Amino acid sequence: MMEMSRKRVIFIDYIRALAILMVIMCHVIDVNCLFWLGYQEMSGARQIIIYTLLIFGRCGVPLFLMITGYLLLDRDYSHGKWKSFYLHKWLHLFLLTEIWFVIYEGFSVFLQGNSFVGKDFVLRLLFIKEPVLSHAWYLPVILGLYLLLPVLALVWKKLSDQGCLITVFLIWALILLLQRLAQESITLNLNYALYMLIGGTYKRWHTKLAEHKQVACVICGLAGIFALAECEGFLWLQHKKGQAVSLWYDNAGVFLLSLTLFGLIMLLAQEKNSFVERLSQDSFGIYLIHNMIALVMMLWLEKWNGNFYLRMIFTYLLVWGIAWGLTRMIGKIPHVGDWILYKRRSK
């Protein structure tokens, strides 16, 4: 979700704007379905609709990671430039993460009524224990990827275009093998890095794909339909077996659908749009804030006995609107606002 920006790339704004809308969708579903428990009581038609929204929602984080790879993997980190990257980008993100972890801890204690345990709080600040809010897992992940970026970029530049493509396929094959061996933690970390490498591969092949845009779009479209069907079947089987319905970023269908969405938007989104650009600029701030809004709304949602779909729409619009409004307000604080939100400005 984070990257350096020298000049704005139009299609990147579209992907980033779509990605934050997808991330919000995941947490709106969480609070409306009581964190997976509500799936077991749904009708077949409602399951298909919610599963589809969840599947597309799960593509948000992969798209953010692919953006990072697209924009950062081909940068020059030689001759001490890696020091500037760590000091100005990684350190900024680290300090920002610690600040927001403190804010989330306060939210958990004062608004959710949870007990404060000093030891657990310190472990969370050290990234040893899971954050108190579910969406914040992404911050330590991107910090880890940023640590590796200069090294990955050095290796990446030595690969040919074909070599980049082969590398991506080999890592994906390794991930699938590790999944069979139940090596979950290794699989997840490799998977996050793979999404970033896919973004870098798209950068290498962008011109070639654009030369065959129509064929590339058809292939992406068909692959996307196949991926969506795979995810629907995966979730349906979980429900059929009475298991907790869950879909994460190492799922093959999520991987393929995210890849195709990135490719389609890269090839088709060419017109600059001020609304999309503003949403893209504010995406990280919205990400930092939105889940707190959703969790606060849970108390109201539990008492809502009306139409489920209206409740979903109302929740989504309110979470998005309040989070974006707060992001805009915080961004106006002199010197501090943009820094704490990692806000992107147009060039």
Short mmCIF file of N, CA and C in Angstrom, two decimals, residues 191-258:
data_model
loop_
_atom_site.label_atom_id
_atom_site.label_comp_id
_atom_site.label_asym_id
_atom_site.label_seq_id
_atom_site.Cartn_x
_atom_site.Cartn_y
_atom_site.Cartn_z
N ASN A 191 4.17 -15.60 -0.26
CA ASN A 191 3.05 -15.15 -1.08
C ASN A 191 3.00 -13.63 -1.15
N TYR A 192 3.23 -12.95 -0.03
CA TYR A 192 3.22 -11.49 -0.04
C TYR A 192 4.35 -10.95 -0.92
N ALA A 193 5.53 -11.57 -0.82
CA ALA A 193 6.64 -11.15 -1.67
C ALA A 193 6.34 -11.43 -3.14
N LEU A 194 5.65 -12.54 -3.41
CA LEU A 194 5.32 -12.89 -4.79
C LEU A 194 4.43 -11.84 -5.43
N TYR A 195 3.45 -11.34 -4.68
CA TYR A 195 2.59 -10.30 -5.23
C TYR A 195 3.41 -9.08 -5.66
N MET A 196 4.40 -8.73 -4.85
CA MET A 196 5.25 -7.60 -5.19
C MET A 196 6.05 -7.89 -6.46
N LEU A 197 6.55 -9.11 -6.59
CA LEU A 197 7.31 -9.49 -7.78
C LEU A 197 6.43 -9.51 -9.02
N ILE A 198 5.17 -9.86 -8.85
CA ILE A 198 4.25 -9.83 -9.99
C ILE A 198 4.09 -8.41 -10.50
N GLY A 199 4.00 -7.45 -9.58
CA GLY A 199 3.93 -6.05 -9.99
C GLY A 199 5.16 -5.64 -10.78
N GLY A 200 6.33 -6.09 -10.32
CA GLY A 200 7.56 -5.80 -11.05
C GLY A 200 7.58 -6.46 -12.42
N THR A 201 7.02 -7.66 -12.52
CA THR A 201 6.95 -8.37 -13.81
C THR A 201 6.03 -7.65 -14.77
N TYR A 202 4.91 -7.16 -14.26
CA TYR A 202 4.00 -6.38 -15.11
C TYR A 202 4.72 -5.15 -15.66
N LYS A 203 5.55 -4.53 -14.86
CA LYS A 203 6.30 -3.36 -15.32
C LYS A 203 7.19 -3.74 -16.52
N ARG A 204 7.83 -4.89 -16.42
CA ARG A 204 8.70 -5.36 -17.49
C ARG A 204 7.92 -5.66 -18.77
N TRP A 205 6.74 -6.22 -18.63
CA TRP A 205 5.97 -6.70 -19.78
C TRP A 205 4.87 -5.73 -20.21
N HIS A 206 4.79 -4.57 -19.59
CA HIS A 206 3.70 -3.63 -19.87
C HIS A 206 3.63 -3.28 -21.36
N THR A 207 4.75 -2.90 -21.93
CA THR A 207 4.76 -2.48 -23.33
C THR A 207 4.36 -3.62 -24.26
N LYS A 208 4.88 -4.81 -24.00
CA LYS A 208 4.56 -5.97 -24.84
C LYS A 208 3.09 -6.31 -24.75
N LEU A 209 2.52 -6.27 -23.56
CA LEU A 209 1.10 -6.56 -23.39
C LEU A 209 0.24 -5.50 -24.08
N ALA A 210 0.66 -4.24 -23.99
CA ALA A 210 -0.10 -3.16 -24.62
C ALA A 210 -0.13 -3.32 -26.14
N GLU A 211 0.90 -3.90 -26.70
CA GLU A 211 0.94 -4.12 -28.15
C GLU A 211 -0.07 -5.18 -28.58
N HIS A 212 -0.45 -6.04 -27.66
CA HIS A 212 -1.45 -7.08 -27.94
C HIS A 212 -2.60 -6.95 -26.93
N LYS A 213 -3.07 -5.73 -26.77
CA LYS A 213 -4.02 -5.41 -25.71
C LYS A 213 -5.30 -6.24 -25.78
N GLN A 214 -5.86 -6.39 -26.96
CA GLN A 214 -7.13 -7.08 -27.08
C GLN A 214 -7.00 -8.55 -26.65
N VAL A 215 -5.97 -9.21 -27.13
CA VAL A 215 -5.75 -10.61 -26.76
C VAL A 215 -5.47 -10.73 -25.26
N ALA A 216 -4.62 -9.82 -24.75
CA ALA A 216 -4.27 -9.85 -23.32
C ALA A 216 -5.51 -9.65 -22.45
N CYS A 217 -6.40 -8.75 -22.86
CA CYS A 217 -7.62 -8.49 -22.08
C CYS A 217 -8.55 -9.70 -22.09
N VAL A 218 -8.65 -10.37 -23.24
CA VAL A 218 -9.50 -11.57 -23.33
C VAL A 218 -8.95 -12.66 -22.42
N ILE A 219 -7.64 -12.86 -22.44
CA ILE A 219 -7.02 -13.88 -21.59
C ILE A 219 -7.23 -13.54 -20.11
N CYS A 220 -7.01 -12.27 -19.77
CA CYS A 220 -7.22 -11.85 -18.37
C CYS A 220 -8.67 -12.05 -17.95
N GLY A 221 -9.59 -11.71 -18.85
CA GLY A 221 -11.00 -11.86 -18.53
C GLY A 221 -11.40 -13.31 -18.28
N LEU A 222 -10.96 -14.20 -19.15
CA LEU A 222 -11.28 -15.62 -19.00
C LEU A 222 -10.62 -16.20 -17.74
N ALA A 223 -9.36 -15.80 -17.50
CA ALA A 223 -8.66 -16.27 -16.30
C ALA A 223 -9.35 -15.76 -15.04
N GLY A 224 -9.85 -14.52 -15.09
CA GLY A 224 -10.55 -13.95 -13.94
C GLY A 224 -11.84 -14.69 -13.63
N ILE A 225 -12.59 -15.06 -14.67
CA ILE A 225 -13.84 -15.82 -14.48
C ILE A 225 -13.53 -17.18 -13.86
N PHE A 226 -12.50 -17.83 -14.37
CA PHE A 226 -12.09 -19.12 -13.81
C PHE A 226 -11.69 -18.99 -12.35
N ALA A 227 -10.93 -17.93 -12.02
CA ALA A 227 -10.47 -17.72 -10.65
C ALA A 227 -11.65 -17.46 -9.71
N LEU A 228 -12.61 -16.66 -10.18
CA LEU A 228 -13.79 -16.37 -9.36
C LEU A 228 -14.56 -17.65 -9.07
N ALA A 229 -14.71 -18.51 -10.09
CA ALA A 229 -15.42 -19.78 -9.91
C ALA A 229 -14.69 -20.67 -8.91
N GLU A 230 -13.36 -20.68 -8.98
CA GLU A 230 -12.57 -21.49 -8.05
C GLU A 230 -12.78 -21.03 -6.61
N CYS A 231 -12.77 -19.73 -6.40
CA CYS A 231 -12.97 -19.19 -5.05
C CYS A 231 -14.38 -19.49 -4.54
N GLU A 232 -15.38 -19.35 -5.40
CA GLU A 232 -16.76 -19.65 -5.00
C GLU A 232 -16.87 -21.10 -4.56
N GLY A 233 -16.27 -22.00 -5.35
CA GLY A 233 -16.31 -23.41 -5.01
C GLY A 233 -15.58 -23.71 -3.71
N PHE A 234 -14.46 -23.05 -3.49
CA PHE A 234 -13.67 -23.23 -2.28
C PHE A 234 -14.48 -22.85 -1.05
N LEU A 235 -15.15 -21.70 -1.11
CA LEU A 235 -15.95 -21.24 0.03
C LEU A 235 -17.19 -22.13 0.24
N TRP A 236 -17.81 -22.55 -0.86
CA TRP A 236 -19.00 -23.39 -0.76
C TRP A 236 -18.66 -24.72 -0.10
N LEU A 237 -17.50 -25.30 -0.46
CA LEU A 237 -17.10 -26.57 0.14
C LEU A 237 -16.84 -26.42 1.63
N GLN A 238 -16.24 -25.29 2.04
CA GLN A 238 -16.04 -25.05 3.46
C GLN A 238 -17.37 -25.04 4.20
N HIS A 239 -18.34 -24.32 3.62
CA HIS A 239 -19.67 -24.25 4.24
C HIS A 239 -20.33 -25.62 4.28
N LYS A 240 -20.20 -26.37 3.19
CA LYS A 240 -20.82 -27.69 3.09
C LYS A 240 -20.28 -28.63 4.16
N LYS A 241 -19.00 -28.50 4.48
CA LYS A 241 -18.36 -29.35 5.49
C LYS A 241 -18.59 -28.85 6.92
N GLY A 242 -19.27 -27.71 7.04
CA GLY A 242 -19.52 -27.16 8.35
C GLY A 242 -18.32 -26.46 8.97
N GLN A 243 -17.35 -26.11 8.12
CA GLN A 243 -16.15 -25.43 8.60
C GLN A 243 -16.38 -23.92 8.65
N ALA A 244 -15.50 -23.22 9.39
CA ALA A 244 -15.55 -21.76 9.39
C ALA A 244 -15.17 -21.26 8.00
N VAL A 245 -16.01 -20.43 7.40
CA VAL A 245 -15.77 -19.94 6.04
C VAL A 245 -14.64 -18.91 6.08
N SER A 246 -13.58 -19.18 5.34
CA SER A 246 -12.41 -18.31 5.37
C SER A 246 -11.72 -18.32 4.02
N LEU A 247 -11.21 -17.17 3.62
CA LEU A 247 -10.49 -17.04 2.36
C LEU A 247 -9.35 -16.06 2.58
N TRP A 248 -8.10 -16.51 2.30
CA TRP A 248 -6.96 -15.65 2.56
C TRP A 248 -6.16 -15.43 1.28
N TYR A 249 -5.06 -14.69 1.40
CA TYR A 249 -4.35 -14.22 0.22
C TYR A 249 -3.47 -15.27 -0.44
N ASP A 250 -3.31 -16.43 0.20
CA ASP A 250 -2.54 -17.50 -0.42
C ASP A 250 -3.42 -18.46 -1.22
N ASN A 251 -4.71 -18.18 -1.30
CA ASN A 251 -5.60 -18.99 -2.11
C ASN A 251 -5.28 -18.80 -3.59
N ALA A 252 -5.20 -19.88 -4.36
CA ALA A 252 -4.83 -19.81 -5.77
C ALA A 252 -5.80 -18.96 -6.57
N GLY A 253 -7.10 -19.04 -6.23
CA GLY A 253 -8.08 -18.24 -6.94
C GLY A 253 -7.92 -16.75 -6.69
N VAL A 254 -7.66 -16.39 -5.43
CA VAL A 254 -7.41 -14.98 -5.10
C VAL A 254 -6.18 -14.48 -5.84
N PHE A 255 -5.14 -15.31 -5.86
CA PHE A 255 -3.91 -14.97 -6.57
C PHE A 255 -4.19 -14.68 -8.04
N LEU A 256 -4.90 -15.58 -8.71
CA LEU A 256 -5.15 -15.43 -10.14
C LEU A 256 -6.09 -14.26 -10.43
N LEU A 257 -7.12 -14.10 -9.60
CA LEU A 257 -8.07 -13.00 -9.83
C LEU A 257 -7.39 -11.65 -9.63
N SER A 258 -6.55 -11.52 -8.61
CA SER A 258 -5.82 -10.27 -8.37
C SER A 258 -4.91 -9.95 -9.55
#
